[in-house]
Coordinates of C-alpha atoms in Angstrom, one line a residue:
Chain A
M1 CA -0.3 0.2 0.1
A2 CA 1.0 3.5 -1.0
T3 CA 2.9 5.7 1.5
G4 CA 3.5 9.4 1.3
E5 CA 0.5 11.5 1.1
L6 CA -2.9 10.4 0.9
N7 CA -6.1 11.3 -0.7
P8 CA -8.2 12.2 2.6
N9 CA -11.5 11.0 0.6
H10 CA -9.9 7.7 0.2
Y11 CA -10.4 4.7 2.2
Q12 CA -7.1 4.5 4.0
A13 CA -6.9 7.8 5.4
Q14 CA -10.7 7.2 6.5
R15 CA -10.6 4.0 8.1
A16 CA -7.5 5.2 10.3
A17 CA -9.5 8.8 11.2
K18 CA -12.2 6.5 12.7
V19 CA -10.0 4.7 14.9
V20 CA -9.3 8.4 15.9
Q21 CA -13.2 8.8 16.8
H22 CA -13.6 5.0 18.8
Y23 CA -10.4 6.2 20.8
L24 CA -11.9 9.5 21.8
N25 CA -14.8 7.8 22.7
T26 CA -13.2 5.7 25.3
R27 CA -11.2 8.3 26.4
N28 CA -14.2 10.9 27.0
G29 CA -17.2 9.8 25.8
S30 CA -20.0 9.6 28.3
P31 CA -24.2 9.3 28.1
F32 CA -23.9 12.8 27.3
R33 CA -20.8 13.3 25.1
L34 CA -20.2 11.0 22.0
F35 CA -17.3 11.8 19.2
R36 CA -17.8 11.1 15.7
L37 CA -15.5 11.7 12.9
S38 CA -16.6 14.4 10.4
R39 CA -14.1 15.1 7.9
V40 CA -10.6 14.3 7.2
H41 CA -8.6 16.9 5.7
S42 CA -5.4 15.5 5.0
G43 CA -2.9 12.4 5.8
N44 CA 0.2 11.0 5.0
L45 CA 1.3 7.5 6.0
E46 CA 4.7 6.4 6.8
D47 CA 6.2 2.7 6.7
L48 CA 8.3 2.3 10.3
V49 CA 10.3 -0.9 9.8
D50 CA 10.2 -1.7 13.4
S51 CA 6.8 -0.6 14.7
G52 CA 4.3 -0.6 12.4
R53 CA 2.2 2.1 10.0
K54 CA 2.0 5.7 10.8
Y55 CA -0.7 7.5 9.9
Q56 CA -0.5 11.3 10.7
L57 CA -4.0 13.1 10.3
E58 CA -6.0 16.0 10.3
I59 CA -9.8 16.1 10.9
T60 CA -12.7 17.8 12.1
V61 CA -14.3 15.2 14.6
K62 CA -18.1 16.5 15.8
E63 CA -19.4 16.1 19.5
S64 CA -22.9 14.8 18.5
I65 CA -25.1 16.1 21.7
S66 CA -24.1 19.4 21.4
N67 CA -23.3 19.2 17.5
T68 CA -20.0 21.4 18.0
T69 CA -17.0 20.2 16.0
E70 CA -13.5 20.7 16.4
K71 CA -10.4 20.8 13.8
L72 CA -7.5 18.2 15.6
S73 CA -4.0 17.0 14.1
A74 CA -4.2 12.5 15.2
S75 CA -2.0 9.9 14.8
V76 CA -2.8 6.5 14.4
L77 CA 0.3 3.6 14.3
F78 CA -1.3 0.1 13.4
P79 CA 1.1 -2.4 14.8
R80 CA 3.1 -4.5 12.1
E81 CA 2.2 -8.0 14.1
E82 CA -1.0 -8.4 15.9
R83 CA 0.7 -9.5 19.3
Q84 CA 2.1 -5.7 19.6
G85 CA -1.4 -5.0 20.4
S86 CA -4.0 -2.7 18.9
A87 CA -3.6 0.6 17.6
Q88 CA -1.9 3.1 19.1
V89 CA -3.7 6.6 19.0
Q90 CA -2.7 10.1 19.7
A91 CA -5.5 12.7 19.8
S92 CA -6.9 15.0 22.1
C93 CA -10.1 17.2 21.5
D94 CA -9.4 19.6 24.2
E95 CA -12.0 22.3 22.9
L96 CA -14.9 19.8 22.5
L97 CA -14.4 18.7 26.5
K98 CA -15.3 22.1 27.7
V99 CA -19.2 22.1 26.6
N100 CA -20.7 21.8 30.1
I101 CA -22.3 18.6 31.1
T102 CA -21.8 18.1 34.4
A103 CA -25.7 18.9 35.4
Q104 CA -27.0 16.0 33.4
E105 CA -24.4 13.4 34.0
E106 CA -25.0 14.2 37.6
A107 CA -28.6 13.9 36.9
F108 CA -28.7 10.8 35.3
Y109 CA -26.0 9.1 37.5
Q110 CA -28.0 10.1 40.9
Q111 CA -31.4 8.9 38.8
Y112 CA -29.9 5.1 38.2
K113 CA -27.2 4.8 40.7
N114 CA -29.6 4.0 44.1
S115 CA -32.7 2.7 41.6
Q116 CA -34.8 -0.4 42.7
N117 CA -35.9 -0.6 39.2
L118 CA -32.9 -1.6 37.0
V119 CA -32.7 -0.4 33.6
S120 CA -33.4 -3.0 31.1
A121 CA -33.9 -2.3 27.2
Q122 CA -33.9 -4.5 23.6
Y123 CA -32.9 -3.2 20.4
L124 CA -31.5 0.6 20.6
P125 CA -32.6 1.8 17.7
D126 CA -35.1 -0.2 17.3
S127 CA -35.8 -1.6 13.7
H128 CA -37.6 1.7 12.4
G129 CA -34.3 3.8 13.6
R130 CA -37.0 4.7 16.8
I131 CA -35.4 5.4 20.5
D132 CA -37.4 6.5 23.2
D133 CA -35.6 10.0 24.9
D134 CA -35.3 8.1 28.0
M135 CA -33.1 5.6 26.3
R136 CA -31.0 7.9 24.7
P137 CA -28.5 7.6 27.4
F138 CA -28.1 4.1 27.5
W139 CA -27.6 4.1 23.4
H140 CA -24.6 6.7 23.9
L141 CA -23.2 4.8 26.8
S142 CA -23.4 1.4 24.6
I143 CA -21.7 3.3 22.1
V144 CA -18.5 4.3 24.2
A145 CA -18.8 1.0 25.8
S146 CA -18.3 -0.6 21.9
S147 CA -15.7 2.2 21.4
F148 CA -13.0 -0.2 23.4
V149 CA -14.0 -3.2 21.4
M150 CA -13.8 -1.3 18.0
L151 CA -10.4 0.5 19.3
K152 CA -8.8 -3.3 20.2
E153 CA -10.5 -4.8 17.3
S154 CA -9.6 -2.1 14.3
N155 CA -7.0 -2.3 11.8
E156 CA -6.0 -0.9 8.2
N157 CA -8.8 -3.5 6.8
T158 CA -11.8 -2.2 8.9
L159 CA -14.2 0.5 9.7
Y160 CA -16.1 0.0 12.5
N161 CA -19.1 1.6 13.8
M162 CA -22.3 0.1 16.1
A163 CA -25.1 -1.3 14.8
Q164 CA -27.5 -1.9 17.2
V165 CA -27.7 -2.7 21.1
A166 CA -29.5 -5.9 20.7
N167 CA -29.9 -5.9 24.9
V168 CA -28.3 -3.3 27.6
T169 CA -29.3 -4.4 31.1
Q170 CA -28.4 -2.6 34.4
L171 CA -26.8 -4.8 36.9
A172 CA -26.5 -3.3 41.0
T173 CA -24.0 -0.5 41.3
E174 CA -20.7 -1.3 42.2
N175 CA -18.1 1.1 44.0
D176 CA -20.4 3.6 43.0
Q177 CA -20.5 2.9 39.2
L178 CA -23.4 2.2 37.6
K179 CA -22.8 -1.3 36.2
F180 CA -24.2 -2.7 32.5
D181 CA -24.0 -5.8 30.8
G182 CA -24.4 -5.1 26.8
H183 CA -25.0 -7.6 23.9
I184 CA -24.2 -5.5 21.0
L185 CA -23.9 -5.3 17.5
L186 CA -21.1 -4.1 15.2
H187 CA -20.9 -3.6 11.9
D188 CA -17.4 -4.0 9.9
M189 CA -18.2 -2.0 6.5
V190 CA -15.0 -3.6 4.8
S191 CA -15.9 -7.0 5.5
Q192 CA -19.9 -6.0 5.4
E193 CA -20.1 -8.7 8.8
I194 CA -22.5 -8.1 11.7
I195 CA -20.3 -8.7 15.2
H196 CA -21.9 -9.7 17.8
W197 CA -20.3 -9.0 21.2
K198 CA -20.9 -9.4 25.0
L199 CA -19.9 -6.4 27.1
Q200 CA -20.1 -5.8 31.0
F201 CA -19.0 -2.0 31.4
T202 CA -19.2 0.7 34.3
W203 CA -19.5 4.4 34.3
S204 CA -19.9 7.3 36.6
P205 CA -19.3 11.1 36.4
P206 CA -16.0 10.6 37.7
E207 CA -14.5 7.6 36.3
G208 CA -16.1 7.7 32.8
V209 CA -16.9 4.4 31.2
K210 CA -14.7 1.3 31.8
V211 CA -15.0 -1.9 30.0
L212 CA -14.9 -4.8 33.0
Q213 CA -15.2 -7.8 30.4
M214 CA -15.7 -8.4 27.1
E215 CA -16.7 -11.3 24.4
Q216 CA -16.9 -12.1 20.9
L217 CA -20.1 -14.2 20.5
P218 CA -20.6 -16.5 17.3
H219 CA -23.2 -15.6 14.9
C220 CA -25.5 -18.4 14.9
H221 CA -26.8 -18.0 11.4
H222 CA -29.9 -20.8 11.9
C223 CA -31.0 -19.0 15.1
E224 CA -32.1 -15.5 13.8
K225 CA -34.8 -14.7 16.5
P226 CA -37.7 -11.7 15.5
Q227 CA -36.8 -8.3 16.6
N228 CA -39.8 -5.9 17.8
S229 CA -39.7 -4.4 14.8
N230 CA -42.7 -2.6 15.2
Chain B
M1 CA -83.2 18.0 -9.8
F2 CA -82.9 15.4 -12.1
F3 CA -81.2 16.5 -15.7
S4 CA -82.1 13.4 -17.6
R5 CA -82.4 14.3 -21.3
D6 CA -81.6 18.1 -21.0
Q7 CA -79.7 19.9 -23.2
V8 CA -77.5 22.9 -23.0
I9 CA -77.4 25.2 -26.0
R10 CA -74.6 28.1 -27.0
V11 CA -76.6 30.7 -28.8
N12 CA -74.8 33.8 -30.6
A13 CA -76.8 36.5 -30.6
E14 CA -76.1 38.6 -33.7
T15 CA -78.4 41.6 -33.2
E16 CA -80.3 43.4 -30.7
D17 CA -83.6 42.1 -31.5
Q18 CA -82.5 38.8 -31.4
L19 CA -80.9 39.7 -28.1
Q20 CA -84.3 40.8 -26.9
L21 CA -85.6 38.0 -28.1
L22 CA -83.8 35.8 -26.0
Q23 CA -84.0 37.9 -23.0
A24 CA -87.5 36.9 -23.8
L25 CA -87.3 33.4 -23.6
E26 CA -86.8 33.7 -19.6
A27 CA -89.7 35.3 -19.2
R28 CA -91.2 32.1 -20.7
E29 CA -91.7 30.5 -17.1
E30 CA -93.5 27.4 -18.6
W31 CA -90.6 26.6 -20.6
E32 CA -88.3 26.4 -17.2
V33 CA -85.0 27.5 -19.2
D34 CA -81.8 28.1 -17.3
F35 CA -79.9 30.7 -18.8
W36 CA -75.7 29.7 -17.9
L37 CA -74.5 32.5 -19.5
D38 CA -76.5 35.6 -19.3
P39 CA -78.0 37.4 -22.8
V40 CA -76.1 40.5 -22.0
S41 CA -74.6 41.4 -25.7
T42 CA -74.4 40.5 -29.1
D43 CA -70.3 39.5 -27.8
L44 CA -71.0 37.5 -26.0
P45 CA -72.1 33.4 -26.0
I46 CA -75.2 32.9 -24.4
D47 CA -75.3 29.2 -22.8
I48 CA -79.0 28.0 -21.9
R49 CA -80.1 24.6 -20.2
V50 CA -83.1 23.9 -21.7
P51 CA -85.3 21.3 -20.1
Y52 CA -86.5 17.6 -22.0
D53 CA -89.9 18.8 -22.2
S54 CA -89.4 22.4 -23.0
Q55 CA -86.9 21.6 -26.2
T56 CA -89.4 21.4 -28.9
A57 CA -91.1 24.2 -28.1
V58 CA -88.1 26.4 -27.5
M59 CA -85.9 24.9 -30.6
E60 CA -89.1 25.7 -32.6
Y61 CA -88.6 29.7 -30.8
L62 CA -85.3 30.3 -32.0
N63 CA -85.4 28.8 -35.5
A64 CA -88.9 30.8 -36.0
N65 CA -86.3 34.2 -35.1
S66 CA -83.7 32.6 -37.3
I67 CA -81.8 32.4 -33.9
R68 CA -78.8 29.8 -34.4
Y69 CA -77.2 27.9 -31.9
S70 CA -75.4 24.6 -31.2
V71 CA -75.8 22.0 -28.8
L72 CA -73.2 21.8 -25.9
I73 CA -74.3 18.8 -23.7
S74 CA -76.8 16.7 -25.3
D75 CA -77.6 15.0 -22.0
L76 CA -76.6 16.6 -18.9
Q77 CA -77.6 14.3 -16.8
E78 CA -75.3 11.7 -18.6
L79 CA -72.5 14.1 -18.1
L80 CA -73.0 14.4 -14.2
D81 CA -73.1 10.6 -14.0
E82 CA -69.6 10.4 -15.6
E83 CA -68.4 13.0 -13.8
K84 CA -69.6 11.4 -10.2
V85 CA -67.8 8.0 -11.2
E86 CA -64.6 9.7 -12.5
M87 CA -64.5 12.0 -9.2
Q88 CA -65.2 8.8 -7.0
K89 CA -62.2 7.0 -8.5
N90 CA -60.0 10.0 -8.0
Q91 CA -60.8 10.3 -5.1
M92 CA -59.8 6.2 -3.9
K93 CA -57.1 6.6 -5.4
E94 CA -56.1 10.1 -4.0
R95 CA -56.7 8.5 -0.4
M96 CA -54.6 5.2 -1.4
T97 CA -51.8 7.1 -2.5
K98 CA -52.3 10.3 0.0
S99 CA -52.6 7.9 2.6
F100 CA -49.2 6.1 1.8
N101 CA -47.0 7.4 4.4
F102 CA -43.4 8.2 2.3
G103 CA -42.0 9.0 5.8
A104 CA -42.0 5.4 7.0
Y105 CA -40.6 2.0 6.5
H106 CA -43.3 -0.5 5.1
R107 CA -43.7 -4.1 4.6
L108 CA -43.0 -5.6 1.6
E109 CA -47.1 -6.6 0.6
T110 CA -47.8 -3.0 1.4
I111 CA -45.1 -1.7 -1.3
Y112 CA -46.2 -4.1 -3.6
S113 CA -50.0 -3.2 -3.7
W114 CA -48.9 1.0 -3.4
M115 CA -46.8 0.2 -6.6
D116 CA -50.7 -0.5 -8.0
T117 CA -52.0 2.1 -7.0
L118 CA -49.7 4.1 -8.7
V119 CA -49.6 2.2 -11.8
A120 CA -53.3 2.6 -11.7
Q121 CA -52.9 6.5 -11.1
Y122 CA -50.8 7.1 -13.7
P123 CA -51.9 4.6 -16.3
N124 CA -50.6 6.5 -19.2
L125 CA -47.2 6.9 -17.6
I126 CA -45.9 4.1 -15.5
S127 CA -46.4 0.1 -16.1
K128 CA -45.5 -2.7 -13.9
Q129 CA -43.7 -5.8 -15.4
E130 CA -42.3 -8.8 -13.6
I131 CA -39.5 -9.8 -14.6
G132 CA -39.2 -13.0 -12.8
K133 CA -39.1 -14.4 -9.3
S134 CA -36.8 -14.2 -6.7
Y135 CA -35.6 -17.7 -4.7
E136 CA -38.7 -18.3 -2.3
N137 CA -40.9 -17.5 -5.7
R138 CA -41.9 -13.7 -5.0
P139 CA -42.7 -11.9 -7.9
M140 CA -39.8 -9.3 -8.8
Y141 CA -41.5 -6.4 -10.4
V142 CA -40.1 -3.3 -12.5
L143 CA -41.8 0.1 -12.6
K144 CA -41.6 1.3 -16.3
F145 CA -41.7 5.3 -16.6
S146 CA -42.6 5.9 -20.3
T147 CA -44.6 8.3 -22.6
G148 CA -44.3 5.7 -25.7
G149 CA -41.8 5.0 -28.5
N150 CA -40.2 1.3 -29.3
K151 CA -37.5 0.6 -26.8
R152 CA -36.3 4.4 -26.4
P153 CA -32.6 4.7 -24.4
A154 CA -33.5 3.9 -20.9
I155 CA -32.4 4.5 -17.4
W156 CA -32.2 1.8 -14.6
I157 CA -32.7 2.3 -11.0
D158 CA -32.2 -0.2 -8.2
T159 CA -33.0 0.2 -4.8
G160 CA -32.6 -2.4 -2.0
I161 CA -30.2 -5.2 -3.5
H162 CA -29.1 -5.4 0.3
S163 CA -32.0 -6.2 2.3
R164 CA -31.1 -4.4 5.9
E165 CA -30.6 -0.8 3.8
W166 CA -34.2 0.0 4.3
V167 CA -33.4 3.8 3.7
S168 CA -33.0 2.9 0.3
Q169 CA -35.9 0.8 -0.6
A170 CA -37.4 3.4 1.3
T171 CA -36.0 6.3 -0.9
G172 CA -37.0 4.3 -4.3
V173 CA -40.9 4.2 -3.4
W174 CA -40.6 8.2 -2.8
T175 CA -38.8 8.5 -5.6
A176 CA -41.1 6.4 -8.4
N177 CA -43.6 9.0 -6.9
K178 CA -41.8 12.0 -7.3
I179 CA -41.3 11.2 -11.0
A180 CA -44.7 10.1 -11.3
T181 CA -46.4 13.6 -9.7
D182 CA -43.4 15.3 -11.3
Y183 CA -44.0 14.6 -14.6
G184 CA -45.7 17.2 -16.7
T185 CA -45.2 20.3 -14.3
D186 CA -41.1 19.8 -13.9
S187 CA -40.1 21.3 -17.6
S188 CA -36.5 18.9 -17.3
L189 CA -38.0 15.9 -16.0
T190 CA -41.2 16.0 -18.7
S191 CA -38.6 16.7 -21.3
L192 CA -36.2 13.5 -20.1
L193 CA -39.6 11.2 -19.9
N194 CA -40.4 12.3 -23.7
N195 CA -37.1 10.9 -25.1
M196 CA -36.4 8.2 -22.6
D197 CA -37.8 5.9 -20.4
I198 CA -36.8 5.2 -16.7
Y199 CA -37.0 1.5 -15.0
M200 CA -37.2 1.1 -11.3
L201 CA -36.7 -2.1 -9.6
L202 CA -37.9 -0.9 -6.3
L203 CA -37.2 -4.2 -4.0
A204 CA -34.4 -5.9 -5.7
N205 CA -33.7 -8.4 -3.2
P206 CA -37.6 -9.1 -1.5
D207 CA -37.1 -12.7 0.0
G208 CA -34.1 -10.6 2.2
Y209 CA -36.5 -7.9 2.4
A210 CA -39.2 -9.8 3.8
F211 CA -36.2 -11.5 6.4
T212 CA -35.3 -8.5 7.8
H213 CA -39.1 -7.9 8.9
T214 CA -40.0 -11.6 10.6
N215 CA -36.3 -12.4 11.3
D216 CA -33.4 -10.3 11.0
R217 CA -33.1 -6.6 10.6
M218 CA -29.6 -7.4 9.6
W219 CA -29.7 -9.3 7.1
R220 CA -27.9 -8.4 4.3
K221 CA -27.7 -10.8 1.4
T222 CA -30.4 -13.2 -0.9
R223 CA -31.9 -16.2 1.0
S224 CA -30.4 -18.9 -1.3
M225 CA -30.0 -22.8 0.1
N226 CA -26.0 -22.8 0.1
P227 CA -25.9 -27.2 -0.3
G228 CA -23.8 -28.3 2.6
Y229 CA -23.9 -25.5 4.8
S230 CA -26.6 -24.1 7.4
C231 CA -25.7 -20.7 6.2
R232 CA -28.1 -18.8 3.8
G233 CA -27.7 -16.5 1.5
V234 CA -25.0 -14.8 -1.3
D235 CA -23.9 -11.2 -1.5
P236 CA -25.9 -10.4 -4.7
N237 CA -23.6 -7.3 -5.5
R238 CA -20.8 -9.9 -5.3
N239 CA -22.2 -11.7 -7.6
W240 CA -22.5 -10.2 -10.8
D241 CA -19.9 -11.3 -13.6
A242 CA -17.3 -8.5 -13.5
G243 CA -14.2 -10.0 -11.9
F244 CA -16.2 -12.6 -10.1
G245 CA -14.8 -14.4 -7.2
G246 CA -11.7 -11.7 -7.0
P247 CA -10.2 -10.1 -4.0
G248 CA -13.1 -8.1 -2.0
A249 CA -15.1 -11.0 -2.4
S250 CA -15.7 -14.1 0.2
R251 CA -16.1 -18.0 -1.1
Y252 CA -17.0 -18.7 2.2
P253 CA -21.1 -19.0 1.9
C254 CA -21.3 -18.1 6.0
S255 CA -19.9 -14.6 4.8
D256 CA -22.1 -11.5 4.4
S257 CA -20.2 -10.9 1.4
Y258 CA -20.3 -14.4 0.0
H259 CA -19.7 -14.2 -3.8
G260 CA -21.7 -17.3 -4.8
P261 CA -21.4 -20.5 -6.5
S262 CA -20.8 -18.7 -9.8
A263 CA -21.7 -15.6 -11.3
H264 CA -25.3 -14.5 -11.6
S265 CA -26.4 -18.0 -9.4
E266 CA -29.0 -16.1 -7.7
I267 CA -32.2 -15.3 -9.6
E268 CA -32.5 -12.1 -8.6
V269 CA -29.6 -11.1 -10.2
K270 CA -30.2 -12.9 -13.3
N271 CA -33.1 -11.8 -13.7
V272 CA -32.0 -8.1 -13.6
V273 CA -29.4 -9.2 -16.0
N274 CA -31.8 -10.9 -18.8
L275 CA -33.9 -8.1 -18.5
I276 CA -30.8 -5.5 -19.6
K277 CA -29.5 -7.6 -22.2
S278 CA -32.9 -8.4 -23.9
H279 CA -33.5 -4.8 -23.8
G280 CA -30.1 -3.7 -24.9
N281 CA -30.8 0.1 -24.9
F282 CA -30.1 1.4 -21.5
K283 CA -27.8 4.3 -21.2
S284 CA -27.4 4.5 -17.1
F285 CA -27.3 2.4 -14.3
I286 CA -27.3 3.3 -11.0
S287 CA -27.9 1.0 -7.4
V288 CA -28.8 2.5 -4.0
H289 CA -27.4 1.3 -0.9
A290 CA -26.9 2.7 2.3
Y291 CA -25.0 3.6 4.5
S292 CA -21.7 5.8 4.1
Q293 CA -23.0 8.8 2.1
L294 CA -20.7 8.1 -0.8
L295 CA -21.9 8.4 -4.9
M296 CA -19.4 6.3 -6.9
Y297 CA -18.5 5.3 -10.2
P298 CA -16.7 1.5 -11.1
Y299 CA -14.3 0.0 -10.8
G300 CA -15.2 -2.0 -7.1
Y301 CA -13.2 -5.1 -8.2
S302 CA -9.8 -3.0 -9.4
C303 CA -8.7 0.2 -8.3
R304 CA -7.0 1.2 -12.0
N305 CA -8.8 4.0 -13.6
V306 CA -12.0 3.1 -16.0
P307 CA -11.2 5.2 -19.5
H308 CA -14.3 7.5 -18.7
Q309 CA -12.9 8.2 -15.2
P310 CA -12.5 12.2 -15.5
E311 CA -16.4 12.5 -16.8
L312 CA -17.8 9.8 -14.2
D313 CA -16.1 12.1 -11.9
A314 CA -17.4 15.2 -13.3
V315 CA -20.9 14.3 -13.4
G316 CA -20.8 12.4 -10.1
T317 CA -19.2 15.7 -8.3
A318 CA -22.1 18.0 -9.9
A319 CA -24.9 15.6 -8.6
V320 CA -23.1 15.4 -5.4
Q321 CA -23.3 19.3 -5.3
K322 CA -26.6 19.5 -6.0
L323 CA -27.8 16.8 -3.2
T324 CA -25.7 18.9 -0.8
S325 CA -27.4 22.4 -1.5
L326 CA -30.7 21.2 -0.3
Y327 CA -29.6 20.2 4.0
G328 CA -25.8 20.5 3.6
T329 CA -25.8 16.4 3.6
R330 CA -21.6 16.3 2.5
Y331 CA -21.1 13.0 0.2
K332 CA -17.8 11.7 -1.5
V333 CA -17.3 10.7 -4.8
G334 CA -15.1 8.3 -6.3
S335 CA -14.6 5.0 -7.7
I336 CA -15.9 1.9 -5.5
C337 CA -12.2 0.4 -5.2
N338 CA -10.5 4.1 -3.7
I339 CA -13.2 5.2 -2.0
I340 CA -14.4 2.0 0.1
Y341 CA -12.7 -0.9 -0.8
Q342 CA -12.1 -3.1 -3.6
A343 CA -15.1 -5.2 -4.0
S344 CA -15.6 -7.5 -6.8
G345 CA -18.4 -9.1 -8.5
G346 CA -20.7 -5.8 -8.5
S347 CA -23.2 -4.7 -10.5
I348 CA -22.3 -1.2 -11.7
D349 CA -19.0 -2.9 -12.6
W350 CA -20.7 -5.4 -14.4
S351 CA -22.8 -2.4 -16.2
Y352 CA -20.1 -0.1 -17.0
N353 CA -18.6 -3.4 -18.5
L354 CA -21.7 -4.2 -21.0
G355 CA -21.2 -0.7 -22.2
I356 CA -23.5 1.1 -19.9
K357 CA -21.1 4.3 -19.4
Y358 CA -23.4 6.3 -16.9
S359 CA -22.7 3.6 -14.3
F360 CA -22.8 4.6 -10.6
A361 CA -23.9 3.6 -7.2
F362 CA -25.1 5.6 -4.6
E363 CA -24.5 5.1 -0.3
L364 CA -27.2 7.0 1.0
R365 CA -27.2 8.4 4.8
D366 CA -26.2 8.2 7.5
T367 CA -22.1 7.9 8.0
G368 CA -22.4 5.3 11.2
R369 CA -24.1 7.3 13.5
Y370 CA -27.5 5.4 13.1
G371 CA -26.3 3.6 10.5
F372 CA -29.2 0.7 9.0
V373 CA -31.6 1.7 11.2
L374 CA -32.2 5.0 10.1
P375 CA -34.9 7.0 11.7
A376 CA -37.9 6.9 9.4
N377 CA -38.1 10.7 9.7
Q378 CA -34.8 11.4 7.8
I379 CA -36.3 8.9 4.6
I380 CA -38.2 11.8 3.0
P381 CA -35.0 14.2 3.4
T382 CA -32.7 11.7 2.3
A383 CA -34.8 10.6 -0.5
S384 CA -35.5 14.7 -1.5
E385 CA -31.5 15.0 -1.8
T386 CA -30.9 12.2 -3.5
W387 CA -33.4 13.4 -5.9
L388 CA -31.5 16.4 -6.8
A389 CA -28.4 13.8 -7.5
L390 CA -30.5 11.7 -9.6
K391 CA -31.9 14.4 -11.4
H392 CA -28.9 15.8 -12.6
I393 CA -27.3 12.3 -13.6
M394 CA -30.4 11.6 -15.6
E395 CA -30.6 14.8 -17.0
Y396 CA -26.7 14.6 -18.1
V397 CA -27.4 11.4 -19.6
A398 CA -30.3 12.6 -21.7
D399 CA -28.1 15.4 -22.8
H400 CA -25.4 13.4 -24.1
P401 CA -26.6 10.5 -26.2
Y402 CA -24.4 7.5 -27.1

């Protein structure tokens, strides 16, 4: 694959830039803050003999909920060998972090922290793209948790988005963290596969999202169950 | 009132005397004539409803005074009855097409019956053709938009070949309706359809679409059985005879990009191939997918430029500018191989190699936030902006015959 200056619209730079999105979500994502790659302005690829292939990018990232954008520089290093781990990203979006979400986070946290009724939801969004307003923060949380998986699984031959939350179930609060079990569907644009993952994750305003367990599920081809489509 | 066999006649008074005689006619109460246009001057026509029972007397009166007339309506009741039937039919059709919610996702059966109401409402423009059956024996219907001629140069549009891409089928439905309603009022579309035909295959993968409603919202492929495997289906956009079996397609039946046992093995693909080849006069082939917000041209199976790359890129870029102008939605333009990935066996590669120069593939909204489960309230905005791009491409094709 060609090194040097990349066409920002072509897939090489786009795939690397998507990894930055996943990285930013793992670091700073929350029920009220979600990053999306908006544009790639430029990209450059270096082949580093020992470490791997390094992408230098100028991108614009959008915070989905406040609809604000920020232009930033980022680098993504894909290791040469799998044993060297997943992609290494360097990026920060200080401007977007200034959007104040403290009040919403605190209110949400308090609402569900000592809850007698633990929340459980299926198919977010549903088949028609609908999602109840009070379920949106759980959808966002699931996207953030998925970002840990997507970051870990990403390489130069993948392009991940979370396709749908099959199921998210709140567990009892532990160590002041809201805790959840999630079954999420990831979509890899390159292989076009839908990949099922089970995650256990926690969240609190000071700690952010942490993933305790992640496990890929085999997709059982002859046991698809009907969704609540209508 | 009952107007059976009443006539409406038109009189032209040539002199003042005649005008006065016609004014006097109104005074003859026993004749019960009813002036639709009053006798005011010799310059203007005078229309009179003459009840059946008075006709002989009134005609005698006019003839005796050399007042000339012609019959506008020979039986008023008949006309009223016809009008009533016509209005009821129109109201029903309008109710059916008006009540169809374009801003919602519909099941296969609903789309199929809506297609019939569309054809019934525009019988002089649209016809429905069965091009074959799907693997599970569902009919595959193409809507043909034509104002006549014999195998006029034609434009092909297919939606929904990958069943989980619901906004594609929904955009197809809206677009078919748009073409139907805008013909006759939109000058460039009208001019286009006066010279070319448009063929639309709204559900290119009906079995897959049904399956996304009943079992698995994320189903992409056909539903054909793969001998020896529990996994069903072939990726219908890896099954075309263009670099078939090459990179970017899987040979594993359980894969979502499985190319199938051989090119055109899928009946859904074969039906289209047969139609396009036997017609022989298609000038453009457009396939609509979701998601990613892209407008692409060949090749997918190879990253080398096609001979018409500069032209296709220019057309695509201009089309996307029009799309963006509506809501600011950004699209990228390029060849499949460069923009998303190398993928062999794709439909627009096949159509391009067949000689259909203006071959394009759309990937509609969004860029991954909702992905396949795009909220229904985005259907009409998506279809509306896409229409601007489609129209640009179609107008370009019409302006550049080859």
